[in-house]
XYZ file of C-alpha atoms in Angstrom:
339
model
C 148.794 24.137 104.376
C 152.158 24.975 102.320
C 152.242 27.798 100.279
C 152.922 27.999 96.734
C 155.684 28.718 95.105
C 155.990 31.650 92.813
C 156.635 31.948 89.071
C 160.314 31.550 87.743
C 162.005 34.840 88.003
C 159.608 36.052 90.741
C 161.904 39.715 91.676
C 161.445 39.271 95.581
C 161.610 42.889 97.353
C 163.535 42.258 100.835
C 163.212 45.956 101.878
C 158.848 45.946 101.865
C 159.478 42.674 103.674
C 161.479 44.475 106.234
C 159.582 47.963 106.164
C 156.255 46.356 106.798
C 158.603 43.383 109.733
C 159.187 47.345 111.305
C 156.247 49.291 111.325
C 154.203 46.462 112.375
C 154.733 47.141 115.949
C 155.112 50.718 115.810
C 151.757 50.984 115.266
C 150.200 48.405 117.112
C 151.998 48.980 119.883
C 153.842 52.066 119.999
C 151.157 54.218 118.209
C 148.615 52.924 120.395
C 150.507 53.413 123.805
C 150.566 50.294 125.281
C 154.275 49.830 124.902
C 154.859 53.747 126.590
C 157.446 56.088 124.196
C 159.124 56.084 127.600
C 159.679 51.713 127.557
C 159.703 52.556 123.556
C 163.006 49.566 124.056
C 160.561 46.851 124.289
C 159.244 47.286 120.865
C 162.598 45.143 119.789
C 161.003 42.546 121.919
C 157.496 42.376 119.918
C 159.262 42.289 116.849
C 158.817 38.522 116.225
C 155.516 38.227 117.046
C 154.428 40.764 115.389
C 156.167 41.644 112.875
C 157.428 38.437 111.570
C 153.916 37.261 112.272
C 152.533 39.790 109.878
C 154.354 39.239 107.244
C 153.760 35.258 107.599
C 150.065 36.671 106.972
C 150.813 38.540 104.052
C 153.475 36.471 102.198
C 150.708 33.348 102.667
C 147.990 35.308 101.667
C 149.585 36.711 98.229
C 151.072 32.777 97.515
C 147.604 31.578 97.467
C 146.149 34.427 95.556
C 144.180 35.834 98.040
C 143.235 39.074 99.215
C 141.385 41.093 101.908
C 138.691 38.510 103.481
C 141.727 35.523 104.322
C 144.228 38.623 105.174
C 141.358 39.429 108.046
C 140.888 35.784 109.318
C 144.004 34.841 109.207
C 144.694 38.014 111.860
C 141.730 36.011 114.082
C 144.305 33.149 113.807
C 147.210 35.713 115.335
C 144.968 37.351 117.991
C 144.367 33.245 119.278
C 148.469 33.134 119.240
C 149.394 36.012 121.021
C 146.480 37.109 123.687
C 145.160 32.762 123.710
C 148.510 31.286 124.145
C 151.587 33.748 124.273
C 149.585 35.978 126.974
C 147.099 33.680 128.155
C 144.743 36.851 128.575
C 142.145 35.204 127.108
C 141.323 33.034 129.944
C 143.690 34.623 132.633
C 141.535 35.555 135.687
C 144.062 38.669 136.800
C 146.120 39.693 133.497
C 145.047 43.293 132.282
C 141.574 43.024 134.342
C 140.223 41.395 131.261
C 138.461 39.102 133.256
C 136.569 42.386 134.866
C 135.257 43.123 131.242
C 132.143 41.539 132.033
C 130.822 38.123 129.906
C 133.689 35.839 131.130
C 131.537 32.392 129.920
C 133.079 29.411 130.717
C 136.459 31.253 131.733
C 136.934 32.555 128.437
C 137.283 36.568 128.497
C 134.502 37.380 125.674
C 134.969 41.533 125.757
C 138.639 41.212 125.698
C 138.761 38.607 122.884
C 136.323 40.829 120.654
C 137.761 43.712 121.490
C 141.278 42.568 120.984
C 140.585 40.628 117.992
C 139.037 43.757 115.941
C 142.322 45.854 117.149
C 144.423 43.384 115.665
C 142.662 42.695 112.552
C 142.373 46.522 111.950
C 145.872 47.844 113.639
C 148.031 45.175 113.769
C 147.463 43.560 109.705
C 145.417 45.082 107.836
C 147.029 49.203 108.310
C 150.412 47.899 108.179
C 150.332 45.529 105.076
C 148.159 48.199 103.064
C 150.701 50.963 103.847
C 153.399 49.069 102.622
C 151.988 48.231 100.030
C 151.163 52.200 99.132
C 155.051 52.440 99.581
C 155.836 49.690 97.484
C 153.250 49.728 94.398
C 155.558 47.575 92.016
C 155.214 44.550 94.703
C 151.553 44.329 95.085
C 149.950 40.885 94.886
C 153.613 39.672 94.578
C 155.667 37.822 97.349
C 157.610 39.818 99.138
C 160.488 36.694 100.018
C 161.498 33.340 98.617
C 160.465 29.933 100.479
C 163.697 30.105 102.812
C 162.419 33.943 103.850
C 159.000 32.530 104.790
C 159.850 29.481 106.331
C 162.399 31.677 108.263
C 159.522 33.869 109.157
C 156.967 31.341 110.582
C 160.031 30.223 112.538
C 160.373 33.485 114.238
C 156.867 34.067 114.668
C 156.616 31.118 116.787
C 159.913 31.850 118.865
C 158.105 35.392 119.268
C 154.822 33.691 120.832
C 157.541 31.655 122.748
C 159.161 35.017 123.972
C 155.811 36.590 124.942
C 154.828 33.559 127.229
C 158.215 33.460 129.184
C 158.579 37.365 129.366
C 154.925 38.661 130.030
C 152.818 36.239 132.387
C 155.687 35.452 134.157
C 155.645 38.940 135.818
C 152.358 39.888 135.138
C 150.299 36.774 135.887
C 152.510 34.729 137.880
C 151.395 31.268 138.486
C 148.876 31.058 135.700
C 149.204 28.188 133.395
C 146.005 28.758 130.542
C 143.917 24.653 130.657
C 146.024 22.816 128.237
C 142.549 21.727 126.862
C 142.304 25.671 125.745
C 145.850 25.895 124.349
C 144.868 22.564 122.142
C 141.735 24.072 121.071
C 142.911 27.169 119.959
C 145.910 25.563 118.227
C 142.953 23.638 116.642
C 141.257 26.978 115.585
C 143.894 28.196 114.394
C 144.813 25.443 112.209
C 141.097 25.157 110.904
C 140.534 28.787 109.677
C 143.607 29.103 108.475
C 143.077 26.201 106.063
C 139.631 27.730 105.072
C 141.275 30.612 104.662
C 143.679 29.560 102.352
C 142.155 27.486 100.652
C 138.197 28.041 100.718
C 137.596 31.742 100.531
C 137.036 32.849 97.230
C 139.893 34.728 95.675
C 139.462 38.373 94.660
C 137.207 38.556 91.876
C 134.744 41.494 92.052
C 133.687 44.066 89.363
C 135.373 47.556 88.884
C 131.855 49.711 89.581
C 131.458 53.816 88.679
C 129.847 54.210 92.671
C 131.279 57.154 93.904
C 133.581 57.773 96.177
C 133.923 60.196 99.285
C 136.675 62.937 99.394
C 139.742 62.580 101.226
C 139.217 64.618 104.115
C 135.349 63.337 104.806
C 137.052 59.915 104.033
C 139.420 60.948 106.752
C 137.283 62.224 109.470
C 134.661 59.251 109.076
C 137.977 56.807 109.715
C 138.526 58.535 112.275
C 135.282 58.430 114.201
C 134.681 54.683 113.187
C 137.824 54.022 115.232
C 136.901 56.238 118.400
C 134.145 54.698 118.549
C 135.122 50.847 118.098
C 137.146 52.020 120.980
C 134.304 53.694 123.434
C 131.893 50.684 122.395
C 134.745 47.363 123.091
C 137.388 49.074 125.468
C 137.048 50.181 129.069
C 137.454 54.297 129.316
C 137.475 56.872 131.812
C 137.649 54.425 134.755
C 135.255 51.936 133.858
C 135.722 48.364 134.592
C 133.710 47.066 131.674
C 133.046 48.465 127.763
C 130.451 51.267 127.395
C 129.851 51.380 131.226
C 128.098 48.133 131.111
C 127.738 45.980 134.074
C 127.712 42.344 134.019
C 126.513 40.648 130.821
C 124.886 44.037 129.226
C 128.381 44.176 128.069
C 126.963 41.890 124.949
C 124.992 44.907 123.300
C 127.814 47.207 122.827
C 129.828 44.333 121.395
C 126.914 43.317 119.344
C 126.271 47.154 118.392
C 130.488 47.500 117.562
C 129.810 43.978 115.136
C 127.084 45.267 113.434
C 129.060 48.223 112.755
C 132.016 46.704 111.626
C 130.227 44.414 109.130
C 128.601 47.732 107.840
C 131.993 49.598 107.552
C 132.905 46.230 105.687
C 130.595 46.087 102.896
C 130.789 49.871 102.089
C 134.063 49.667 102.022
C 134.154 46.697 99.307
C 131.949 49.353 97.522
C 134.034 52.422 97.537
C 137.482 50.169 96.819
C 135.522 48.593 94.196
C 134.927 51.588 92.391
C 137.437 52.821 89.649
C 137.364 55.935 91.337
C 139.162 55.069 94.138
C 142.664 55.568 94.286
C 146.111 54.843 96.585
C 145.160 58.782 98.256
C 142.045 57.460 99.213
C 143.116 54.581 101.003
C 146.249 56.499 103.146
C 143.409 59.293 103.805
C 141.650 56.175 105.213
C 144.557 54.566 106.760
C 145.716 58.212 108.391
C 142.393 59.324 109.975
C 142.332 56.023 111.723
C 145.683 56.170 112.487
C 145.410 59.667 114.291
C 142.406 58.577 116.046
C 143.871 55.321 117.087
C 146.561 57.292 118.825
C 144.172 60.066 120.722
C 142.553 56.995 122.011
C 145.731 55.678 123.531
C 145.523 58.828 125.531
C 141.905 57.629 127.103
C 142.467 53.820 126.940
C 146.520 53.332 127.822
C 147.927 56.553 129.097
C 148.696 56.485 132.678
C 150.432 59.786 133.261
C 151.333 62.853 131.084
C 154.704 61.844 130.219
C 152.703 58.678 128.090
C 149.984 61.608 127.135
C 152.947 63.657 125.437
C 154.242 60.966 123.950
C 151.220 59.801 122.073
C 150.583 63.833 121.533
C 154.574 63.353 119.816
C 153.363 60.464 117.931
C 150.017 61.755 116.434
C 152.489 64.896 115.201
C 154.556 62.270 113.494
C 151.927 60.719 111.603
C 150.651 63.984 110.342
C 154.182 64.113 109.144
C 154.368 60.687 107.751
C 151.113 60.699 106.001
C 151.945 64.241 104.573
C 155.005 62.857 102.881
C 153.312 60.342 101.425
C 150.402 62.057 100.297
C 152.996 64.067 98.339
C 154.599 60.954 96.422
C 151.311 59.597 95.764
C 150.226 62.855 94.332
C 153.658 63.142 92.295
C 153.113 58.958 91.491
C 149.974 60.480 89.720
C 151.269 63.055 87.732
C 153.714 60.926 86.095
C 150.665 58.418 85.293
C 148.209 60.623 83.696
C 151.311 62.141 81.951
């Protein structure tokens, strides 16, 4: 599916393009704590993949005039790239124990899939392109690059999933080769949502409602709590080999309690955002409590000593900080409106 090509004149904005290339993998993987502060080099590593990758998402997205629902499917496409193929978790029977997750049907690592697939969608796209986009209002629903940029882009998104297969299962799996009939398929997958994506989901066209709208800090705090406990229903804690403490295939109804819960926190958030009362603080309140959570979890889920604990205790400090700062220009970005 090729994009489109923008208006005549289109101003392009190379610096949100290479803000949101950055902080992509700061927070999925930094943030988080499965790339250590102490290894905090091998971010430069995940830059193609993820970065470049999520900005393939966005600048594709925006092209075809689409918006939240083909943003989210096309990150099921990336999760297939980078755990399916550049990994091979998704069917590896060693690589991060995710075949010990419980529900591995037909030597495809259900738990891990789910559980990795909501992270990404969440963590990896969705927080990343909507805080650029708070940092760069002037640039919404616009591309961010010109053809060359993008095709550029999906270039060096595949040479990252190329980097990831030579670097990680190599030492981490070695000897695994994922069926080729499961590399094909998911290349298949991917190429068949992505299309529906593009193309078949509706684009945004929903009615500005009066429905009100929860403060910022309650806004906060519930983001907060969704994400701890995404975490404690999908992700192995405190020792346990499977989700929630599950054994065997029980590990279904957490995962089916976590994807009733997300398609909850879906539609009520479609409700608040619809409303004219929301505004750019409400969505970095949103955006921050997750974030902060996201990070204490890292503690639990990733830490393996207190050197990572005290770096993820440095990090959480930091995105006080950030979203602070921010808070304050969007709070100054009003002003100037209502004046």
């Amino acid at each position: 599916m090729t994009a489109e090509a923008p208006p005549k004149g289109t101003v392009y904005c190379r610096r949100a393009a290479w803000t949101l290339v950055a902080i992509t993998p700061l927070i999925a993987e930094l943030a988080l704590g499965s790339t250590p502060v102490r290894m905090a080099w091998l971010v430069l590593l995940w830059i193609p993949i993820y970065g470049a990758g999520v900005l393939l998402i966005r600048e594709m997205a925006v092209r075809r005039g689409r918006g939240w629902p083909t943003i989210l499917l096309l990150a099921v496409c990336y999760e297939l790239l980078e755990d399916g193929i550049g990994l091979q978790a998704l069917t590896s029977p060693r690589l991060y124990d995710a075949a010990d997750w419980g529900a591995r049907i037909l030597g495809f690592n259900v738990p891990y899939w789910f559980a990795n697939t909501g992270y990404h969608a969440v963590f990896t796209v969705a927080i990343p392109i909507a805080l650029t986009q708070l940092l760069f209002p002037s640039h919404r629903g616009r591309p961010y690059m010109g053809r060359f940029g993008l095709t550029t882009t999906a270039i060096v998104m595949a040479l990252g999933v190329l980097v990831l297969r030579v670097s990680v299962p190599p030492s981490e799996d070695p000897g695994y080769q994922a069926p080729p009939a499961f590399v094909i398929g998911c290349l298949a997958v991917v190429l068949v949502v992505g299309v529906l994506a593009l193309t078949v989901v509706p684009k945004p066209d929903r009615p500005v409602t009066d429905a009100p709208v929860p403060g910022l800090w309650p806004l906060a705090l519930a983001s907060g709590l969704a994400t701890l406990v995404f975490f404690a229903l999908t992700f192995p804690v405190f020792g346990a080999r499977q989700p929630a403490f599950t054994e065997g295939l029980w590990v279904l109804a957490p995962l089916a309690a976590a994807a009733i819960g997300i398609a909850w926190g879906y539609r009520t958030l479609l409700r608040w955002t619809d409303s004219r009362k929301w505004t750019d603080r409400h969505t970095l309140a949103l955006i921050g409590g997750a974030l902060v959570a996201h990070s204490a979890g890292g503690m639990v889920i990733m830490a393996h000593n207190a050197v990572d604990r005290i770096g993820l205790a440095a990090i959480i400090a930091v995105t006080l900080l950030v979203v602070f700062l921010i808070d304050r220009r969007l709070r100054a970005r009003e002003v100037v409106a209502a004046a």
